[in-house]
Coordinates of C-alpha atoms and ligand atoms in Angstrom, one line a residue:
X861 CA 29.0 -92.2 70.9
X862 CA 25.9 -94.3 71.8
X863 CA 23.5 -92.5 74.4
X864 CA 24.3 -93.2 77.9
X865 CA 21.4 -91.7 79.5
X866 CA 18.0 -91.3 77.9
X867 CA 18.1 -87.2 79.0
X868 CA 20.9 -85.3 80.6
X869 CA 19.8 -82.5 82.5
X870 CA 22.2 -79.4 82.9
X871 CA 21.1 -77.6 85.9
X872 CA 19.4 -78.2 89.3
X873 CA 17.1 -75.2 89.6
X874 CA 13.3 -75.4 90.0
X875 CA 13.3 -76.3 86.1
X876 CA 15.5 -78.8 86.1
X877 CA 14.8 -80.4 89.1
X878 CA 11.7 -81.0 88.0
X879 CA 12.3 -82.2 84.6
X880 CA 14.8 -84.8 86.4
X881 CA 11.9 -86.2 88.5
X882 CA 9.8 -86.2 86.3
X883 CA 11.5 -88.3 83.7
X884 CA 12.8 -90.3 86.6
X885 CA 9.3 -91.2 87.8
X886 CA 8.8 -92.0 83.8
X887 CA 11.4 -94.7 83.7
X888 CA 14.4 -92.6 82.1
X889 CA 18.0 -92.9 82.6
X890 CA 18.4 -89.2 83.4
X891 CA 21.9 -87.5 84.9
X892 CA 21.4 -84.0 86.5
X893 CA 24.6 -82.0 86.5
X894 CA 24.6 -78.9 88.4
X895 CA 27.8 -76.6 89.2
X896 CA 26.5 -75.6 92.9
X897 CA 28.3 -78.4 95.8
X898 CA 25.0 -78.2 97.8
X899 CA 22.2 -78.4 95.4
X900 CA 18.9 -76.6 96.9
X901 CA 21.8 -73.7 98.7
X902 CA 20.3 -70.6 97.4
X903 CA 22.9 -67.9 96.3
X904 CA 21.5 -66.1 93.6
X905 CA 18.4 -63.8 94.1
X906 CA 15.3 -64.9 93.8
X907 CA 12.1 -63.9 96.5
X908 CA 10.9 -67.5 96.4
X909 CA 7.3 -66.0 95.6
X910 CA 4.6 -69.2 94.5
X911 CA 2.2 -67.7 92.2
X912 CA -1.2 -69.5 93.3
X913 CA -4.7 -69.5 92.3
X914 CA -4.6 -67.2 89.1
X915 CA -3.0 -68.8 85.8
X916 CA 1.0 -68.2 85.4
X917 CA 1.0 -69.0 81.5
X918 CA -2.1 -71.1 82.1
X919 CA -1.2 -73.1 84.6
X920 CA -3.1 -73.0 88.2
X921 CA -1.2 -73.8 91.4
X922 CA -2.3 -74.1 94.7
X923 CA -0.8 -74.6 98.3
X924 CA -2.8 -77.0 100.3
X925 CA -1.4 -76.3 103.6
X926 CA -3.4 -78.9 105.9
X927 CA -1.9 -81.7 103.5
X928 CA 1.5 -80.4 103.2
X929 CA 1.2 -80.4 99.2
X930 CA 2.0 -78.0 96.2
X931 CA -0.1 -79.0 93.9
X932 CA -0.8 -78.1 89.8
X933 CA -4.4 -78.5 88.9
X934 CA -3.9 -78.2 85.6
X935 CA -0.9 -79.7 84.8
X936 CA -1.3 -82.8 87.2
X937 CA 2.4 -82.4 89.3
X938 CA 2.4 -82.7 93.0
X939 CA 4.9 -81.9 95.3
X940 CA 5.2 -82.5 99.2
X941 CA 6.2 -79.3 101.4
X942 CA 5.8 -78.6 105.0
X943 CA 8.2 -75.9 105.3
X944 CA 7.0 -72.2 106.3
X945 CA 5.2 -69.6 103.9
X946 CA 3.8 -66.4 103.8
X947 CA 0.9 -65.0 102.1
X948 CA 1.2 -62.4 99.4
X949 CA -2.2 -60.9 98.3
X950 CA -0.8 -58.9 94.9
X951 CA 1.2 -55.6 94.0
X952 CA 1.3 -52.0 95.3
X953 CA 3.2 -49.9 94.0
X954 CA 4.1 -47.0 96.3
X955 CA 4.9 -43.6 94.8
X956 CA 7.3 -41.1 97.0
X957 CA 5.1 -39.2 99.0
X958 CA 3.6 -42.8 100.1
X959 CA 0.6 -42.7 98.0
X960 CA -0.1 -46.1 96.7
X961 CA -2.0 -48.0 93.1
X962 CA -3.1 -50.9 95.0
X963 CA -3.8 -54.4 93.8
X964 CA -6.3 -55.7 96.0
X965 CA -7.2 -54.8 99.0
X966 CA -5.0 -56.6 101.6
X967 CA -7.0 -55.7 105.0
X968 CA -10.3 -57.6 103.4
X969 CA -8.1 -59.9 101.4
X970 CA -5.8 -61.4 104.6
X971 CA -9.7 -62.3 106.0
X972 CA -9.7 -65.3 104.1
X973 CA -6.0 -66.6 103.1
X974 CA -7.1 -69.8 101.6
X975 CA -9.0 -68.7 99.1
X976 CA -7.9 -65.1 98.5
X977 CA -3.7 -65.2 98.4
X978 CA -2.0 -64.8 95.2
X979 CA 0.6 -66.2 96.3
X980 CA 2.9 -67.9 98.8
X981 CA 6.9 -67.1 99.9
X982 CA 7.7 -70.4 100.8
X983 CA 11.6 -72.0 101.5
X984 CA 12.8 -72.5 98.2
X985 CA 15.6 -73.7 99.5
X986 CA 13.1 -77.0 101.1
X987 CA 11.7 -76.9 97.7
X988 CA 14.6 -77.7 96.2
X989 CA 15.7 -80.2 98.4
X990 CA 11.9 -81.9 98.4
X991 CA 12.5 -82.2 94.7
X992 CA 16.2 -83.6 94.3
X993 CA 15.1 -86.5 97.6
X994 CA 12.4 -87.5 95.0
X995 CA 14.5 -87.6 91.6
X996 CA 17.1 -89.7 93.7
X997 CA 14.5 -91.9 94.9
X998 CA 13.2 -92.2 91.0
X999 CA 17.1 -93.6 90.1
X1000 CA 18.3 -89.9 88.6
X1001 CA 22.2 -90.1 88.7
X1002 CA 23.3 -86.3 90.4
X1003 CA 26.1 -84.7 89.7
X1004 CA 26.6 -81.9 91.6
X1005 CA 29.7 -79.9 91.6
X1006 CA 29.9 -80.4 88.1
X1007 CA 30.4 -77.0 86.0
X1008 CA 29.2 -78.3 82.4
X1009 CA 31.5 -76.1 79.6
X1010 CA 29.7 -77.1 76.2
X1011 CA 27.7 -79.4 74.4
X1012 CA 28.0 -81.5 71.0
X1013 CA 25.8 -83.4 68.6
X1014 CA 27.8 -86.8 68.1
X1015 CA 26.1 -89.5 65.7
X1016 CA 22.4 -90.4 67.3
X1017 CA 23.8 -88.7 71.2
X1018 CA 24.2 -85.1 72.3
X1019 CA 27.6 -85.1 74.7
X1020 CA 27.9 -82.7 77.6
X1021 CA 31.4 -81.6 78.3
X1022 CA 32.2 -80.4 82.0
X1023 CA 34.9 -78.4 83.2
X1024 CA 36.6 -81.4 85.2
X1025 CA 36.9 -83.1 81.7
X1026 CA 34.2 -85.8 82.5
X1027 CA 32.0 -86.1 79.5
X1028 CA 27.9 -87.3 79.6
X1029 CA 26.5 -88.6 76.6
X1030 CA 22.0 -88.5 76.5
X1031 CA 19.3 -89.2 73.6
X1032 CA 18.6 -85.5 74.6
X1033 CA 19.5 -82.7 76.9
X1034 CA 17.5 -80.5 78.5
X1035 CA 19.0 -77.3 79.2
X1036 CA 17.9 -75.6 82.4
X1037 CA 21.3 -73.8 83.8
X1038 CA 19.1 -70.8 84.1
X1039 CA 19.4 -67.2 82.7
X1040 CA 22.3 -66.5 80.8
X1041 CA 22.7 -69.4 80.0
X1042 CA 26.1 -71.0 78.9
X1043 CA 24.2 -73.8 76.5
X1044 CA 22.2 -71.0 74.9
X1045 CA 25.7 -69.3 74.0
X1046 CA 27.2 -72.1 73.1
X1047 CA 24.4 -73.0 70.5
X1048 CA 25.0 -69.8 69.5
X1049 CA 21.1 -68.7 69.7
X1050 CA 22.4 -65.4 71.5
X1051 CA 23.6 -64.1 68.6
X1052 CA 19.7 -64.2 67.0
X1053 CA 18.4 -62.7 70.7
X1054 CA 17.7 -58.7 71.2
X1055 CA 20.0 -57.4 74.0
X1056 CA 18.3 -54.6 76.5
X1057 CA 21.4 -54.2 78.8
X1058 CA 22.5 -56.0 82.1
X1059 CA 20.8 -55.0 85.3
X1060 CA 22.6 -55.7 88.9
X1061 CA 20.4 -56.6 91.9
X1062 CA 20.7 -57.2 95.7
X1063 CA 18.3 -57.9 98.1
X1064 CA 19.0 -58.2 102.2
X1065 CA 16.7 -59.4 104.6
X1066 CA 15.0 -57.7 107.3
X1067 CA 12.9 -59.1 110.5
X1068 CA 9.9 -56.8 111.2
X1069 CA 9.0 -53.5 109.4
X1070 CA 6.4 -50.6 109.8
X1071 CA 5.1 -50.7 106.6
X1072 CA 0.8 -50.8 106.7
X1073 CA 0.6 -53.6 104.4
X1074 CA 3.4 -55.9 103.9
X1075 CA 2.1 -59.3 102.9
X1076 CA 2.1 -58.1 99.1
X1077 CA 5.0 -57.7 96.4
X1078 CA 5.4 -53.8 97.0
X1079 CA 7.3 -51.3 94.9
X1080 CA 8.4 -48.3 96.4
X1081 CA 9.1 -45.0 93.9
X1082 CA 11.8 -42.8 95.6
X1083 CA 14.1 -39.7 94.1
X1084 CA 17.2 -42.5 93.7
X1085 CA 15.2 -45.4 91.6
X1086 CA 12.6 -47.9 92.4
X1087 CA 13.0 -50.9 95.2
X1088 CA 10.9 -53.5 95.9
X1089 CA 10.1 -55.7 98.7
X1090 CA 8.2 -58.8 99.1
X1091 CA 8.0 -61.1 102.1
X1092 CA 10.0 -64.4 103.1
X1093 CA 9.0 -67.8 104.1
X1094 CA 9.6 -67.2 107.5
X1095 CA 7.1 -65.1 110.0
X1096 CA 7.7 -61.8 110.2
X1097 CA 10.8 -61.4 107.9
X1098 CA 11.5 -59.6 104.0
X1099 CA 13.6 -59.6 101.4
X1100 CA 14.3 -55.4 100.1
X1101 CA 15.7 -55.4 96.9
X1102 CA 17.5 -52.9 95.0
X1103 CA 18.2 -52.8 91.4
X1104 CA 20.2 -51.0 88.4
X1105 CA 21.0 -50.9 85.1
X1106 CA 23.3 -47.9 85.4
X1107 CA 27.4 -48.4 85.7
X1108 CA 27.8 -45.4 88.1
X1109 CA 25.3 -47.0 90.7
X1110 CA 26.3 -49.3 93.6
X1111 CA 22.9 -51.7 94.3
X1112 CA 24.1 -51.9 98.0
X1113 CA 24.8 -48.3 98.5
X1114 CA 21.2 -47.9 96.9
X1115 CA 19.6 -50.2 99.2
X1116 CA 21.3 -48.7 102.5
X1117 CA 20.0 -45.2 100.6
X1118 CA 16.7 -46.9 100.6
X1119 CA 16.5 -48.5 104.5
X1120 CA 18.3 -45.5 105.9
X1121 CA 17.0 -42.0 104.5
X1122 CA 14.5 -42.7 101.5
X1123 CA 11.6 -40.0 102.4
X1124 CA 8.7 -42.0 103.4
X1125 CA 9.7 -45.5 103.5
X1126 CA 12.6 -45.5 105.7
X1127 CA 10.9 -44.7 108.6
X1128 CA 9.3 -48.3 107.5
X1129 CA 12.9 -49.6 108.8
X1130 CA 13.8 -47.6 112.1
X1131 CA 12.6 -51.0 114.1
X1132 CA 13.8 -53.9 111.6
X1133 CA 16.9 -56.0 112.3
X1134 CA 19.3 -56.2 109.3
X1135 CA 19.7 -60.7 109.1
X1136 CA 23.3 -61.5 107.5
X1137 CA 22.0 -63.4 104.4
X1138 CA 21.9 -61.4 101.2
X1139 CA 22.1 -62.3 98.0
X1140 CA 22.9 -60.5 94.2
X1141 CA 22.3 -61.5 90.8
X1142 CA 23.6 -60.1 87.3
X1143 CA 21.3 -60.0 84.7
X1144 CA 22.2 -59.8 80.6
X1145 CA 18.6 -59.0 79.4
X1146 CA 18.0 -61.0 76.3
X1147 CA 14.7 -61.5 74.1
X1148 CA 13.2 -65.3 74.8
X1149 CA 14.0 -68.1 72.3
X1150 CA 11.4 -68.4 69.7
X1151 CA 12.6 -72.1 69.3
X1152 CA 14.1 -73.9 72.0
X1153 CA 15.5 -76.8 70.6
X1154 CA 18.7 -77.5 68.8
X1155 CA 20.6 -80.3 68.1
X1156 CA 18.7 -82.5 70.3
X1157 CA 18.7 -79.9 73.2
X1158 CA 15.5 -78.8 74.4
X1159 CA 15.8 -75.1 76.6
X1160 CA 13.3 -74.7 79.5
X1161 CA 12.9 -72.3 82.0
X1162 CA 14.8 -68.8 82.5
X1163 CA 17.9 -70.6 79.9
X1164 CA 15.7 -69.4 77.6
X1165 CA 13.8 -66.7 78.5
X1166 CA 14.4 -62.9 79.0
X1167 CA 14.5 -63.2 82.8
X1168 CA 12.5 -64.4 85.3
X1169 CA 9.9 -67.1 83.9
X1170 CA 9.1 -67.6 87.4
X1171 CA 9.8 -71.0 89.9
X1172 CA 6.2 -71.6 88.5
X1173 CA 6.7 -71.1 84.7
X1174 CA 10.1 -72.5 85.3
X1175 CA 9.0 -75.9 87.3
X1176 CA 5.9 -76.3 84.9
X1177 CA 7.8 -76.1 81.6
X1178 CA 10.3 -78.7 83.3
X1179 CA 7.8 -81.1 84.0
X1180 CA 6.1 -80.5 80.2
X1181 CA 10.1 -81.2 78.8
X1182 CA 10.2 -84.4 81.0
X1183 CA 7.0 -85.9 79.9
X1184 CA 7.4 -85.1 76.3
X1185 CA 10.7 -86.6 76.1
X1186 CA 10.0 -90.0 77.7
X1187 CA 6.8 -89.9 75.3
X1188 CA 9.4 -89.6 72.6
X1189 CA 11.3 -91.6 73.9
X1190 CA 9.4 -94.7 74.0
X1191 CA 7.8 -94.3 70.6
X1192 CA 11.7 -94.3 68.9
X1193 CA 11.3 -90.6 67.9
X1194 CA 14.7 -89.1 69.0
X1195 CA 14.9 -85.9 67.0
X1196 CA 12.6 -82.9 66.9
X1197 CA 9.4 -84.3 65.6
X1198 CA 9.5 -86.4 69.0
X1199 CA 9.5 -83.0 70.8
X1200 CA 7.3 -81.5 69.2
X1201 CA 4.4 -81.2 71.4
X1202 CA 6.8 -79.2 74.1
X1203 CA 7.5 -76.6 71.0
X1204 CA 3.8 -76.3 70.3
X1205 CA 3.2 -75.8 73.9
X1206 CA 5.9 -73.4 74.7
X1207 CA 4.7 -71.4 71.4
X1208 CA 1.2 -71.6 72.8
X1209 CA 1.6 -70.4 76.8
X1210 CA 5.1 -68.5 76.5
X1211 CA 6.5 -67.3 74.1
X1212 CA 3.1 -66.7 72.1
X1213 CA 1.5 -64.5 74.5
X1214 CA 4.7 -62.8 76.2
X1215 CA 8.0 -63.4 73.6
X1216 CA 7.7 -60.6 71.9
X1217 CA 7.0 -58.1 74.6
X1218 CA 9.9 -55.4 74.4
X1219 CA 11.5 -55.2 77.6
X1220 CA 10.3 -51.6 79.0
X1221 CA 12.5 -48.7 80.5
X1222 CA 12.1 -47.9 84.2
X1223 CA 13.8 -44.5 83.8
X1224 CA 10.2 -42.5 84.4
X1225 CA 12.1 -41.5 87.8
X1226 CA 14.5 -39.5 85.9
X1227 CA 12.1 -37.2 84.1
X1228 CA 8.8 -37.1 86.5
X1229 CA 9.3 -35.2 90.3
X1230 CA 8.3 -36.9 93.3
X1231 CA 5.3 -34.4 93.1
X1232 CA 4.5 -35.5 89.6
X1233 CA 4.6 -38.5 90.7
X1234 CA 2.5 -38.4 93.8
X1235 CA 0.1 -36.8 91.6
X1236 CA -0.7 -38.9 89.2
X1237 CA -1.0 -41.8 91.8
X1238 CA -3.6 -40.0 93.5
X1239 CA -5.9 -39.9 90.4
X1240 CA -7.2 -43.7 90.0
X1241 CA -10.8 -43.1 91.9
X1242 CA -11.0 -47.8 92.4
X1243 CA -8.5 -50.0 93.8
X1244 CA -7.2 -52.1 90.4
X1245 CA -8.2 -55.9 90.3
X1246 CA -6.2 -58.1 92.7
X1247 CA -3.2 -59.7 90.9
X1248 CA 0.3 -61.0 91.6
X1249 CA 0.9 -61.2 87.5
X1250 CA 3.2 -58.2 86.4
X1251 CA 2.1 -58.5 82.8
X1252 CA -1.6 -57.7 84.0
X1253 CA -0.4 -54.8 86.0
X1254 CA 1.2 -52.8 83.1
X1255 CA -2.1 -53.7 81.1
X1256 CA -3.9 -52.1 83.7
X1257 CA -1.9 -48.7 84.2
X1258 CA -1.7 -48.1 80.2
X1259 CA -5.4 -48.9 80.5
X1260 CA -6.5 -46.1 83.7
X1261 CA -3.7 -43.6 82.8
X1262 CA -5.0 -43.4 78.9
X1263 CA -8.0 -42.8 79.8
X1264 CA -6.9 -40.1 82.3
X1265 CA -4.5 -38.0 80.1
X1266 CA -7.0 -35.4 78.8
X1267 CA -7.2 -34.4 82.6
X1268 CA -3.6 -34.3 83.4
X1269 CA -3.5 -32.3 80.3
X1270 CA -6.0 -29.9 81.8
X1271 CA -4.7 -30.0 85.5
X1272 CA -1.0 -30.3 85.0
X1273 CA 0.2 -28.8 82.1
X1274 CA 4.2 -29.1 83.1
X1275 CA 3.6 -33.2 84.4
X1276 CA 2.1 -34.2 81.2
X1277 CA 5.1 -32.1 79.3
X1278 CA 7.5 -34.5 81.3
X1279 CA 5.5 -37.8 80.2
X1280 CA 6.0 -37.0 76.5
X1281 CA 9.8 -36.5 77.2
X1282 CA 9.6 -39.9 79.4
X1283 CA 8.3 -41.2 75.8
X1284 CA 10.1 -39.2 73.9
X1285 CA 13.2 -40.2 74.8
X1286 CA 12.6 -44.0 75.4
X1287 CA 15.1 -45.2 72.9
X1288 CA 17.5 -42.8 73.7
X1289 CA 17.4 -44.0 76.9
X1290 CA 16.9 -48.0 75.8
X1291 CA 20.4 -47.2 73.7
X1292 CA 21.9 -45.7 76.8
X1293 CA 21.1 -48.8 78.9
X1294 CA 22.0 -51.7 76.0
X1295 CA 25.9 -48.8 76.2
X1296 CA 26.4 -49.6 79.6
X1297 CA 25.6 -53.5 79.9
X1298 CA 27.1 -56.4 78.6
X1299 CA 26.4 -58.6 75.6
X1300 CA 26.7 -62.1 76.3
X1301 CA 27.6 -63.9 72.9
Ligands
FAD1508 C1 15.9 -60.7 92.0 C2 15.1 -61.9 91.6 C3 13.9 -62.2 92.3 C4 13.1 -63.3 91.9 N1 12.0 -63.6 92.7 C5 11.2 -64.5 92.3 C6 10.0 -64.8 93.1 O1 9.8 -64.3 94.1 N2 9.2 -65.8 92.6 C7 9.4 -66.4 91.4 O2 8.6 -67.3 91.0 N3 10.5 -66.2 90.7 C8 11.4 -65.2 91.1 N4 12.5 -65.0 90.4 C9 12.8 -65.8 89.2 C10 13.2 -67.2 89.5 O3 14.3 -67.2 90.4 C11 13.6 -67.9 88.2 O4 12.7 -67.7 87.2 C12 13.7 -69.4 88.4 O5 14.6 -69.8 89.5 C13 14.1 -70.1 87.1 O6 14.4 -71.5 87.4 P1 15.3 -72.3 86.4 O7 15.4 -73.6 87.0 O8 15.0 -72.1 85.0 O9 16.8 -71.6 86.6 P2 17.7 -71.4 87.9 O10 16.8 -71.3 89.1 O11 18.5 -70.2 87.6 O12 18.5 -72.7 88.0 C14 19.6 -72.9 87.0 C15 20.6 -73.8 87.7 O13 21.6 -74.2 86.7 C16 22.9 -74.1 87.3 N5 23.9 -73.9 86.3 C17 24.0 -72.7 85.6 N6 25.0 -72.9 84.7 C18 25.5 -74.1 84.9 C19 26.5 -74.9 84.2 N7 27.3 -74.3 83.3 N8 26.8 -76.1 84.6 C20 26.0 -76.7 85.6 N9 25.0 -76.0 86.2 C21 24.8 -74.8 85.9 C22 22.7 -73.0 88.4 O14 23.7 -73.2 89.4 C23 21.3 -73.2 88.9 O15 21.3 -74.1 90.0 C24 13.4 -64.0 90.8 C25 14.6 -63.7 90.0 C26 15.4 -62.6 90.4 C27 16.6 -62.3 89.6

């Protein structure tokens, strides 16, 4: 079948909605085919979080609030939004008794926004939306309501096939239907990918909380698990999430645990009002493709990644796919050595530096008591470096807490007894976890 389309794009997230600009501002005949009726309607989790001003996989982003712009310095994409934020300054992590391994110091920090935030929760929602207006405007053909079923190398074109029987033929296809996704397992590149077990989440939103320093992703360590809770786009409002990889737990039972009777942090809660929307997501956890590309079908964003690349990594690795491919594309090169710039610069900014992380156990809470816990958050003597990158905060832990074990040794005997067993009994506990999920092949 001869090409119809110069790219087909499956899926109108943050990746692919970029990647359809993108090629649409290069010229392309591009289709975007997305399963959702209203596009840029948010139902699956996600905080909306912008990383700025400190490199997600190398790339820098800033919000430029007086001009209305998001803007990537490095990469050279620009997109309009005048839609409400909040700032996020970096992590704390909270353990039970309240004590807290901060990130950056959020009092001196929200003194100068501009220049010291992190990070933005902004309306992905109007992100979305901003980003689908201006691949219409470029000519990009959308298909929304369109669930697509599998994919097929035919002659010189890769065919999509959808679940209403309508079929779109492309010199390419960029895959970006998200995590889990149905391309991936079709190509069969699942059955090469690591499985670490499924993890349910839900989040609700709240309007107005007690807790001393909101404006910062914050993880909370209770008796029951650990929640998190990060702020929304609007003033004033937060997203509370709760998460599991356990059968026997119930994510919203946990989070009404959480809200409602967690020692310390429920008394965060007494004065919030509970807003309607929530949302849930069901993660398989899968290692990241090494090599995104087969049969003419180039993965970008969280279709091939372990979860989470971010609406950054996602909407930069998008706009890479796009440019490469029209590049391609107008020097005749329609196979892999006309991509192969992207695969060079995946290798080089994702999968390189974080691919072949292991996915770590969060089953600490199981082993350590609150008191442990409280404990051993009391000993870092400095505030870490400011940070809103998660990989950077597990560097820094391993980094203070080696350095520290001769003196838990020395001052708590039975704690550092329960931290061999937490390591001790990591792959037990990695085997348990991979037993009670589901493998998606
Ligand atoms: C609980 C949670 C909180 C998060 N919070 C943040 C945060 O605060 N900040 C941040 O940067 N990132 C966050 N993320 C991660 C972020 O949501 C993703 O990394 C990002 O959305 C990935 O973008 P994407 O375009 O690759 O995929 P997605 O956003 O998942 O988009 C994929 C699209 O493909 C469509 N699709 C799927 N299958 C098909 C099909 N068969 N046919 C047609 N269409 C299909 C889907 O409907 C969807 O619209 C969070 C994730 C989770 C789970």
């Amino acid at each position: 079948m001869a090409p119809t389309y110069d790219v087909v794009i499956v899926g109108a997230g943050p990746g692919g909605l970029m990647a359809a600009r993108t090629a649409g501002a290069a010229g392309l005949r591009v289709a975007l085919l997305e399963r959702k009726k209203d596009i840029p309607k948010i139902h699956r989790s996600c905080g909306g979080v912008l990383n700025l001003n400190e490199p997600t996989y190398d790339q820098i982003v800033t919000l430029d609030e007086d001009n209305h712009l998001i803007q990537c310095t490095t990469m050279g994409w620009t997109i309009h939004y005048d839609g409400p934020f909040q700032n996020v300054y970096g992590f704390h992590i909270y353990s039970p008794g309240g004590r807290r391994l901060e990130f950056g110091n959020f009092a001196e920090l929200r003194k100068n926004p501009k220049q010291n935030r992190m990070g933005a929760s902004i309306s992905k929602e109007q992100l979305l939306r901003q980003l689908l207006t201006e691949a219409e405007n470029h000519g990009v053909a959308v298909f929304p309501n369109t669930n697509v079923c599998s994919v097929k190398k035919e002659g010189t074109a890769v065919v999509v096939e959808c679940e209403n029987g309508e079929e779109y033929a492309g010199a390419f296809v960029i895959a970006a239907d998200g995590i889990n996704s149905r391309l991936a397992r079709v190509l069969k590149f699942n059955k090469e990918r690591e499985f670490y077990g499924t993890s349910r989440d839900t989040s609700l939103t709240i309007q107005g909380t007690d807790c001393p320093d909101p404006d910062g992703f914050l993880f909370m360590i209770t008796p029951r698990g650990i929640f998190s809770m990060i702020p929304l786009a609007e003033a004033g409002c937060y997203h509370i999430y709760a998460s599991t990889m356990r059968r026997d737990e119930k994510p919203p039972e946990l989070l009404r645990y959480f809200v409602t009777e967690a020692p310390t942090f429920s008394a965060w809660y007494r004065n919030s009002t509970i807003l309607k929307h929530r949302t849930a997501c069901v993660v398989s956890l899968m290692s990241p493709i090494e090599h995104p590309f087969r049969d003419n079908v180039l993965f970008i964003g969280d279709a091939c990644w372990r979860r989470e690349i971010s609406n950054v990594g996602a909407m930069c690795s998008g706009y890479k796919a796009a440019t490469v491919i029209a590049d391609a594309l107008n020097r005749g090169k329609t196979d892999e050595e006309g991509i192969r710039e992207y695969l060079e610069w995946y290798a080089k900014h994702y999968y390189g530096p974080f691919g072949k992380r292991k996915q770590g156990g969060r089953d600490f809470t199981q082993y350590l008591t609150p008191d442990d816990i409280d404990y051993l958050a009391s000993l870092p003597e400095e505030k870490f470096p400011q940070t809103l990158d998660i990989f950077k905060v597990v560097n820094h832990i391993g980094k203070v807490y080696g350095e520290l074990m001769t003196r838990i040794y020395e001052e708590r005997p039975d704690t550092m007894e329960r931290m061999i067993q937490v390591r001790e009994n990591m792959e037990e506990d990695m085997k348990k976890r991979i037993s009670w999920g589901f493998k998606i092949v």
